Short mmCIF file of N, CA and C in Angstrom, two decimals:
data_model
loop_
_atom_site.label_atom_id
_atom_site.label_comp_id
_atom_site.label_asym_id
_atom_site.label_seq_id
_atom_site.Cartn_x
_atom_site.Cartn_y
_atom_site.Cartn_z
N MET A 24 26.08 -45.78 168.55
CA MET A 24 25.11 -44.69 168.64
C MET A 24 25.07 -43.90 167.34
N THR A 25 26.19 -43.85 166.66
CA THR A 25 26.22 -43.17 165.37
C THR A 25 25.19 -43.78 164.43
N ILE A 26 25.12 -45.09 164.40
CA ILE A 26 24.17 -45.77 163.50
C ILE A 26 22.73 -45.46 163.92
N ALA A 27 22.44 -45.45 165.21
CA ALA A 27 21.09 -45.12 165.68
C ALA A 27 20.70 -43.72 165.23
N ARG A 28 21.63 -42.79 165.28
CA ARG A 28 21.33 -41.42 164.86
C ARG A 28 21.12 -41.32 163.36
N VAL A 29 21.86 -42.10 162.59
CA VAL A 29 21.64 -42.12 161.15
C VAL A 29 20.29 -42.75 160.83
N VAL A 30 19.95 -43.84 161.50
CA VAL A 30 18.65 -44.49 161.30
C VAL A 30 17.51 -43.51 161.61
N ALA A 31 17.68 -42.70 162.62
CA ALA A 31 16.65 -41.72 163.01
C ALA A 31 16.33 -40.74 161.89
N THR A 32 17.26 -40.52 160.99
CA THR A 32 17.00 -39.59 159.89
C THR A 32 15.92 -40.11 158.95
N ARG A 33 15.58 -41.38 159.02
CA ARG A 33 14.53 -41.96 158.20
C ARG A 33 13.14 -41.75 158.81
N SER A 34 13.09 -41.26 160.02
CA SER A 34 11.83 -41.05 160.73
C SER A 34 10.88 -40.16 159.95
N THR A 35 9.60 -40.48 160.03
CA THR A 35 8.58 -39.65 159.40
C THR A 35 7.69 -38.97 160.45
N CYS A 36 8.14 -38.98 161.70
CA CYS A 36 7.40 -38.33 162.78
C CYS A 36 7.63 -36.83 162.72
N LEU A 37 6.59 -36.07 162.95
CA LEU A 37 6.68 -34.62 162.93
C LEU A 37 7.17 -34.03 164.25
N ARG A 38 7.14 -34.83 165.32
CA ARG A 38 7.47 -34.31 166.65
C ARG A 38 8.87 -34.66 167.13
N ARG A 39 9.34 -35.87 166.80
CA ARG A 39 10.62 -36.32 167.34
C ARG A 39 11.17 -37.42 166.44
N ARG A 40 12.42 -37.30 166.03
CA ARG A 40 13.07 -38.33 165.22
C ARG A 40 13.83 -39.26 166.15
N VAL A 41 13.48 -40.55 166.10
CA VAL A 41 14.11 -41.53 166.98
C VAL A 41 14.63 -42.69 166.13
N GLY A 42 15.81 -43.15 166.49
CA GLY A 42 16.39 -44.31 165.84
C GLY A 42 16.82 -45.32 166.88
N ALA A 43 16.79 -46.61 166.50
CA ALA A 43 17.17 -47.69 167.41
C ALA A 43 17.93 -48.76 166.64
N VAL A 44 18.91 -49.35 167.31
CA VAL A 44 19.69 -50.43 166.73
C VAL A 44 19.83 -51.53 167.78
N LEU A 45 19.49 -52.76 167.40
CA LEU A 45 19.69 -53.91 168.26
C LEU A 45 20.99 -54.59 167.88
N VAL A 46 21.85 -54.81 168.88
CA VAL A 46 23.19 -55.35 168.65
C VAL A 46 23.44 -56.52 169.60
N LYS A 47 24.06 -57.57 169.08
CA LYS A 47 24.46 -58.69 169.91
C LYS A 47 25.78 -59.22 169.39
N GLU A 48 26.72 -59.42 170.31
CA GLU A 48 28.05 -59.92 169.95
C GLU A 48 28.67 -59.06 168.84
N ASN A 49 28.53 -57.75 168.99
CA ASN A 49 29.10 -56.77 168.06
C ASN A 49 28.54 -56.87 166.65
N ARG A 50 27.34 -57.41 166.50
CA ARG A 50 26.70 -57.50 165.19
C ARG A 50 25.33 -56.83 165.25
N ILE A 51 25.03 -56.06 164.22
CA ILE A 51 23.73 -55.41 164.14
C ILE A 51 22.70 -56.47 163.75
N LEU A 52 21.66 -56.59 164.57
CA LEU A 52 20.58 -57.54 164.31
C LEU A 52 19.40 -56.90 163.60
N ALA A 53 19.06 -55.69 163.99
CA ALA A 53 17.91 -55.00 163.42
C ALA A 53 17.99 -53.52 163.75
N THR A 54 17.32 -52.72 162.93
CA THR A 54 17.23 -51.29 163.18
C THR A 54 15.77 -50.88 163.10
N GLY A 55 15.47 -49.72 163.65
CA GLY A 55 14.11 -49.20 163.57
C GLY A 55 14.10 -47.70 163.76
N TYR A 56 13.11 -47.07 163.16
CA TYR A 56 12.89 -45.64 163.36
C TYR A 56 11.40 -45.43 163.53
N ASN A 57 11.01 -44.30 164.08
CA ASN A 57 9.59 -44.09 164.33
C ASN A 57 8.88 -43.61 163.06
N GLY A 58 7.76 -44.26 162.81
CA GLY A 58 6.97 -43.94 161.62
C GLY A 58 5.79 -44.89 161.49
N ALA A 59 4.94 -44.59 160.54
CA ALA A 59 3.72 -45.39 160.32
C ALA A 59 4.07 -46.79 159.84
N PRO A 60 3.19 -47.76 160.09
CA PRO A 60 3.41 -49.12 159.59
C PRO A 60 3.53 -49.13 158.06
N SER A 61 4.23 -50.12 157.56
CA SER A 61 4.45 -50.26 156.11
C SER A 61 3.12 -50.22 155.37
N GLY A 62 3.10 -49.46 154.29
CA GLY A 62 1.91 -49.36 153.45
C GLY A 62 0.91 -48.31 153.87
N LEU A 63 1.09 -47.72 155.05
CA LEU A 63 0.18 -46.67 155.52
C LEU A 63 0.80 -45.30 155.28
N ARG A 64 -0.06 -44.30 155.16
CA ARG A 64 0.43 -42.94 154.98
C ARG A 64 1.16 -42.47 156.24
N HIS A 65 2.20 -41.71 156.02
CA HIS A 65 3.01 -41.21 157.13
C HIS A 65 2.43 -39.92 157.69
N CYS A 66 2.86 -39.59 158.89
CA CYS A 66 2.42 -38.35 159.53
C CYS A 66 2.83 -37.13 158.71
N LEU A 67 3.92 -37.25 157.97
CA LEU A 67 4.33 -36.17 157.07
C LEU A 67 3.21 -35.84 156.08
N ASP A 68 2.41 -36.86 155.72
CA ASP A 68 1.31 -36.71 154.76
C ASP A 68 -0.02 -36.39 155.42
N THR A 69 -0.26 -36.96 156.60
CA THR A 69 -1.57 -36.85 157.24
C THR A 69 -1.64 -35.79 158.33
N GLY A 70 -0.49 -35.38 158.84
CA GLY A 70 -0.46 -34.49 159.99
C GLY A 70 -0.37 -35.31 161.27
N CYS A 71 -0.19 -34.64 162.36
CA CYS A 71 -0.01 -35.30 163.66
C CYS A 71 -1.23 -35.06 164.54
N LEU A 72 -1.98 -36.11 164.79
CA LEU A 72 -3.17 -36.02 165.62
C LEU A 72 -2.82 -35.59 167.05
N ARG A 73 -1.71 -36.10 167.57
CA ARG A 73 -1.30 -35.75 168.94
C ARG A 73 -1.00 -34.25 169.04
N ALA A 74 -0.32 -33.71 168.04
CA ALA A 74 -0.02 -32.28 168.04
C ALA A 74 -1.30 -31.46 167.91
N GLU A 75 -2.18 -31.90 167.03
CA GLU A 75 -3.45 -31.20 166.82
C GLU A 75 -4.27 -31.15 168.10
N GLN A 76 -4.18 -32.21 168.93
CA GLN A 76 -4.95 -32.27 170.17
C GLN A 76 -4.17 -31.77 171.38
N GLY A 77 -2.95 -31.30 171.17
CA GLY A 77 -2.15 -30.75 172.26
C GLY A 77 -1.68 -31.78 173.27
N VAL A 78 -1.48 -33.01 172.83
CA VAL A 78 -1.04 -34.08 173.73
C VAL A 78 0.44 -33.91 174.05
N LYS A 79 0.79 -33.97 175.33
CA LYS A 79 2.18 -33.82 175.76
C LYS A 79 2.98 -35.08 175.45
N ALA A 80 4.30 -34.89 175.31
CA ALA A 80 5.20 -36.03 175.13
C ALA A 80 5.04 -37.01 176.29
N GLY A 81 5.05 -38.29 175.98
CA GLY A 81 4.94 -39.31 177.02
C GLY A 81 3.51 -39.67 177.39
N GLU A 82 2.51 -39.07 176.74
CA GLU A 82 1.11 -39.33 177.06
C GLU A 82 0.35 -39.77 175.82
N ARG A 83 -0.69 -40.55 176.03
CA ARG A 83 -1.66 -40.95 175.00
C ARG A 83 -1.02 -41.53 173.73
N HIS A 84 -0.13 -42.49 173.92
CA HIS A 84 0.57 -43.13 172.79
C HIS A 84 -0.39 -43.72 171.77
N GLU A 85 -1.56 -44.12 172.22
CA GLU A 85 -2.51 -44.78 171.31
C GLU A 85 -3.05 -43.84 170.23
N LEU A 86 -2.88 -42.56 170.39
CA LEU A 86 -3.37 -41.61 169.39
C LEU A 86 -2.41 -41.45 168.21
N CYS A 87 -1.23 -42.02 168.32
CA CYS A 87 -0.23 -41.88 167.26
C CYS A 87 -0.38 -42.99 166.24
N ARG A 88 -0.34 -42.67 164.96
CA ARG A 88 -0.43 -43.68 163.91
C ARG A 88 0.90 -44.38 163.69
N GLY A 89 1.97 -43.84 164.26
CA GLY A 89 3.30 -44.41 164.06
C GLY A 89 3.68 -45.43 165.12
N LEU A 90 4.66 -46.22 164.74
CA LEU A 90 5.31 -47.14 165.68
C LEU A 90 6.58 -46.47 166.17
N HIS A 91 6.99 -46.80 167.37
CA HIS A 91 8.23 -46.26 167.90
C HIS A 91 9.41 -47.01 167.31
N ALA A 92 10.58 -46.39 167.33
CA ALA A 92 11.79 -46.96 166.76
C ALA A 92 12.10 -48.33 167.38
N GLU A 93 11.96 -48.43 168.70
CA GLU A 93 12.24 -49.68 169.39
C GLU A 93 11.27 -50.78 168.93
N GLN A 94 9.99 -50.41 168.77
CA GLN A 94 8.99 -51.38 168.30
C GLN A 94 9.34 -51.85 166.90
N ASN A 95 9.71 -50.92 166.03
CA ASN A 95 10.07 -51.30 164.66
C ASN A 95 11.31 -52.18 164.62
N ALA A 96 12.28 -51.95 165.49
CA ALA A 96 13.47 -52.81 165.53
C ALA A 96 13.09 -54.23 165.97
N ILE A 97 12.26 -54.34 167.00
CA ILE A 97 11.80 -55.66 167.46
C ILE A 97 11.02 -56.37 166.35
N LEU A 98 10.12 -55.63 165.70
CA LEU A 98 9.30 -56.23 164.64
C LEU A 98 10.15 -56.61 163.43
N GLN A 99 11.14 -55.81 163.08
CA GLN A 99 12.01 -56.16 161.96
C GLN A 99 12.73 -57.48 162.26
N ALA A 100 13.22 -57.62 163.48
CA ALA A 100 13.88 -58.87 163.86
C ALA A 100 12.90 -60.05 163.77
N ALA A 101 11.68 -59.85 164.23
CA ALA A 101 10.69 -60.93 164.19
C ALA A 101 10.34 -61.33 162.76
N VAL A 102 10.13 -60.36 161.89
CA VAL A 102 9.79 -60.63 160.49
C VAL A 102 10.88 -61.44 159.81
N HIS A 103 12.12 -61.17 160.16
CA HIS A 103 13.25 -61.85 159.52
C HIS A 103 13.76 -63.05 160.32
N GLY A 104 13.06 -63.40 161.41
CA GLY A 104 13.44 -64.57 162.19
C GLY A 104 14.75 -64.44 162.92
N THR A 105 15.06 -63.23 163.37
CA THR A 105 16.32 -62.96 164.07
C THR A 105 16.08 -62.92 165.56
N GLY A 106 16.74 -63.81 166.29
CA GLY A 106 16.62 -63.81 167.75
C GLY A 106 17.33 -62.62 168.35
N ILE A 107 16.68 -61.94 169.27
CA ILE A 107 17.27 -60.74 169.88
C ILE A 107 17.45 -60.86 171.39
N ALA A 108 17.07 -61.99 171.97
CA ALA A 108 17.23 -62.17 173.42
C ALA A 108 18.70 -61.99 173.78
N GLY A 109 18.94 -61.21 174.81
CA GLY A 109 20.30 -60.96 175.26
C GLY A 109 20.99 -59.80 174.56
N ALA A 110 20.30 -59.15 173.63
CA ALA A 110 20.91 -58.06 172.84
C ALA A 110 20.93 -56.75 173.63
N THR A 111 21.68 -55.81 173.08
CA THR A 111 21.73 -54.43 173.58
C THR A 111 20.99 -53.54 172.59
N LEU A 112 20.19 -52.63 173.11
CA LEU A 112 19.52 -51.64 172.28
C LEU A 112 20.26 -50.32 172.41
N TYR A 113 20.66 -49.75 171.26
CA TYR A 113 21.19 -48.39 171.22
C TYR A 113 20.07 -47.53 170.66
N ALA A 114 19.69 -46.47 171.37
CA ALA A 114 18.58 -45.64 170.94
C ALA A 114 18.90 -44.16 171.13
N THR A 115 18.38 -43.37 170.23
CA THR A 115 18.62 -41.93 170.32
C THR A 115 17.90 -41.31 171.51
N HIS A 116 16.86 -41.99 172.00
CA HIS A 116 16.10 -41.48 173.14
C HIS A 116 15.77 -42.62 174.10
N GLN A 117 15.55 -42.26 175.35
CA GLN A 117 15.15 -43.22 176.37
C GLN A 117 13.79 -43.81 175.99
N PRO A 118 13.59 -45.13 176.15
CA PRO A 118 12.31 -45.74 175.76
C PRO A 118 11.13 -45.28 176.62
N CYS A 119 9.95 -45.28 176.01
CA CYS A 119 8.70 -45.03 176.74
C CYS A 119 8.29 -46.32 177.45
N VAL A 120 7.22 -46.26 178.20
CA VAL A 120 6.76 -47.43 178.95
C VAL A 120 6.32 -48.56 178.02
N LEU A 121 5.65 -48.24 176.91
CA LEU A 121 5.24 -49.29 175.99
C LEU A 121 6.45 -50.03 175.43
N CYS A 122 7.45 -49.28 175.00
CA CYS A 122 8.65 -49.90 174.46
C CYS A 122 9.43 -50.63 175.54
N ALA A 123 9.48 -50.06 176.74
CA ALA A 123 10.18 -50.72 177.85
C ALA A 123 9.60 -52.10 178.11
N LYS A 124 8.27 -52.21 178.14
CA LYS A 124 7.64 -53.52 178.36
C LYS A 124 7.98 -54.49 177.24
N MET A 125 7.97 -54.01 176.01
CA MET A 125 8.30 -54.89 174.88
C MET A 125 9.75 -55.32 174.92
N LEU A 126 10.64 -54.41 175.26
CA LEU A 126 12.06 -54.74 175.34
C LEU A 126 12.33 -55.77 176.43
N VAL A 127 11.68 -55.62 177.57
CA VAL A 127 11.81 -56.60 178.64
C VAL A 127 11.32 -57.97 178.15
N GLN A 128 10.15 -58.00 177.54
CA GLN A 128 9.57 -59.25 177.07
C GLN A 128 10.42 -59.90 175.98
N ALA A 129 11.10 -59.09 175.17
CA ALA A 129 11.94 -59.60 174.09
C ALA A 129 13.30 -60.09 174.59
N GLY A 130 13.60 -59.84 175.86
CA GLY A 130 14.84 -60.33 176.44
C GLY A 130 16.03 -59.41 176.26
N ILE A 131 15.78 -58.13 176.00
CA ILE A 131 16.87 -57.16 175.87
C ILE A 131 17.50 -56.97 177.25
N LYS A 132 18.81 -57.05 177.32
CA LYS A 132 19.50 -57.01 178.61
C LYS A 132 20.16 -55.68 178.92
N ARG A 133 20.33 -54.85 177.89
CA ARG A 133 21.02 -53.57 178.10
C ARG A 133 20.47 -52.55 177.12
N ILE A 134 20.32 -51.32 177.61
CA ILE A 134 19.85 -50.20 176.78
C ILE A 134 20.82 -49.05 176.95
N VAL A 135 21.29 -48.53 175.83
CA VAL A 135 22.14 -47.34 175.83
C VAL A 135 21.36 -46.27 175.08
N PHE A 136 21.10 -45.14 175.73
CA PHE A 136 20.30 -44.08 175.11
C PHE A 136 21.02 -42.75 175.21
N ALA A 137 20.67 -41.85 174.30
CA ALA A 137 21.30 -40.53 174.30
C ALA A 137 20.38 -39.46 174.88
N GLY A 138 19.16 -39.34 174.37
CA GLY A 138 18.26 -38.27 174.79
C GLY A 138 17.20 -38.74 175.78
N ASP A 139 16.75 -37.83 176.61
CA ASP A 139 15.71 -38.14 177.60
C ASP A 139 14.35 -38.28 176.94
N TYR A 140 13.46 -38.98 177.65
CA TYR A 140 12.05 -39.05 177.29
C TYR A 140 11.28 -39.06 178.61
N PRO A 141 10.23 -38.27 178.76
CA PRO A 141 9.57 -38.09 180.05
C PRO A 141 8.66 -39.26 180.44
N ASP A 142 9.25 -40.36 180.94
CA ASP A 142 8.44 -41.52 181.30
C ASP A 142 9.06 -42.26 182.48
N ALA A 143 8.71 -41.85 183.68
CA ALA A 143 9.26 -42.44 184.90
C ALA A 143 8.85 -43.90 185.06
N LEU A 144 7.65 -44.27 184.61
CA LEU A 144 7.21 -45.66 184.73
C LEU A 144 8.11 -46.58 183.91
N ALA A 145 8.52 -46.13 182.75
CA ALA A 145 9.43 -46.93 181.91
C ALA A 145 10.72 -47.21 182.68
N GLN A 146 11.24 -46.20 183.34
CA GLN A 146 12.47 -46.37 184.10
C GLN A 146 12.29 -47.38 185.22
N ARG A 147 11.14 -47.33 185.91
CA ARG A 147 10.88 -48.27 187.01
C ARG A 147 10.74 -49.70 186.49
N ILE A 148 10.08 -49.88 185.36
CA ILE A 148 9.91 -51.22 184.77
C ILE A 148 11.25 -51.80 184.36
N LEU A 149 12.07 -51.01 183.71
CA LEU A 149 13.39 -51.50 183.29
C LEU A 149 14.25 -51.86 184.50
N ALA A 150 14.17 -51.05 185.56
CA ALA A 150 14.93 -51.34 186.78
C ALA A 150 14.44 -52.64 187.43
N GLU A 151 13.13 -52.80 187.51
CA GLU A 151 12.56 -54.01 188.11
C GLU A 151 12.96 -55.25 187.33
N ALA A 152 13.04 -55.13 186.02
CA ALA A 152 13.42 -56.26 185.16
C ALA A 152 14.93 -56.46 185.11
N GLU A 153 15.67 -55.60 185.80
CA GLU A 153 17.12 -55.66 185.86
C GLU A 153 17.77 -55.52 184.49
N VAL A 154 17.16 -54.68 183.65
CA VAL A 154 17.77 -54.31 182.38
C VAL A 154 18.77 -53.20 182.69
N LYS A 155 19.99 -53.37 182.24
CA LYS A 155 21.02 -52.36 182.46
C LYS A 155 20.74 -51.18 181.54
N VAL A 156 20.58 -49.99 182.10
CA VAL A 156 20.27 -48.79 181.32
C VAL A 156 21.40 -47.79 181.51
N GLU A 157 21.95 -47.33 180.39
CA GLU A 157 23.08 -46.40 180.44
C GLU A 157 22.81 -45.21 179.54
N ARG A 158 23.18 -44.05 180.02
CA ARG A 158 23.12 -42.84 179.19
C ARG A 158 24.41 -42.75 178.38
N PHE A 159 24.26 -42.54 177.08
CA PHE A 159 25.41 -42.33 176.21
C PHE A 159 25.88 -40.90 176.39
N THR A 160 27.12 -40.74 176.73
CA THR A 160 27.64 -39.39 176.97
C THR A 160 28.75 -39.02 176.00
N GLY A 161 29.10 -39.91 175.09
CA GLY A 161 30.17 -39.63 174.15
C GLY A 161 29.72 -38.76 173.00
N GLU A 162 30.65 -38.43 172.19
CA GLU A 162 30.39 -37.68 170.97
C GLU A 162 30.24 -38.65 169.82
N VAL A 163 29.39 -38.34 168.88
CA VAL A 163 29.25 -39.15 167.69
C VAL A 163 30.20 -38.61 166.64
N ASP A 164 30.99 -39.50 166.06
CA ASP A 164 32.02 -39.12 165.10
C ASP A 164 31.54 -39.43 163.69
N PHE A 165 31.32 -38.39 162.89
CA PHE A 165 30.89 -38.57 161.51
C PHE A 165 32.05 -38.43 160.52
N SER A 166 33.29 -38.43 161.03
CA SER A 166 34.43 -38.23 160.16
C SER A 166 34.82 -39.50 159.40
N GLY A 167 34.34 -40.66 159.88
CA GLY A 167 34.72 -41.91 159.25
C GLY A 167 36.01 -42.49 159.81
N ARG A 168 36.61 -41.82 160.78
CA ARG A 168 37.86 -42.29 161.37
C ARG A 168 37.63 -43.11 162.61
N GLY A 169 36.39 -43.37 162.98
CA GLY A 169 36.12 -44.12 164.19
C GLY A 169 35.84 -43.21 165.35
N SER A 170 35.43 -43.80 166.46
CA SER A 170 35.13 -43.02 167.65
C SER A 170 35.49 -43.83 168.88
N SER A 171 35.31 -43.25 170.02
CA SER A 171 35.75 -43.90 171.24
C SER A 171 34.61 -44.63 171.92
N GLY A 172 34.44 -45.90 171.57
CA GLY A 172 33.55 -46.80 172.29
C GLY A 172 32.08 -46.57 172.16
N ASP A 173 31.56 -45.97 171.12
CA ASP A 173 30.12 -45.75 171.05
C ASP A 173 29.44 -46.76 170.14
N GLY A 174 29.26 -47.96 170.53
CA GLY A 174 28.57 -49.01 169.77
C GLY A 174 28.04 -48.59 168.51
#
């Protein structure tokens, strides 16, 4: 989870910084953070259309120019030809419904998240797909001495 939180610092979203790490057999396969696609201007430069229109969290995802951290992690793995079926996703926030569907389709078997995200449909989809979902309750250790079991 420490790595997911560090990855989130690269986010260019004005509303929420999210980081994601895909791990399999104790190896990092891919990382992602929320932000605009490569080569496009970031929300830091253009402003946030969702904020300007008063869109609540968890609604109208199509109005955002950015990709979610989970989407970017999946896409990074695809671009580099890295298989992620059977992997665990560590994320700073619970996935939305769009990401939940992609994670199910990509074969992710476990999700560990720290922060909530208001999307009950995502939770139902992950449960139906029998993806193991766990809330991270540990502390993140930035001392460099290690931590207790936080992927």
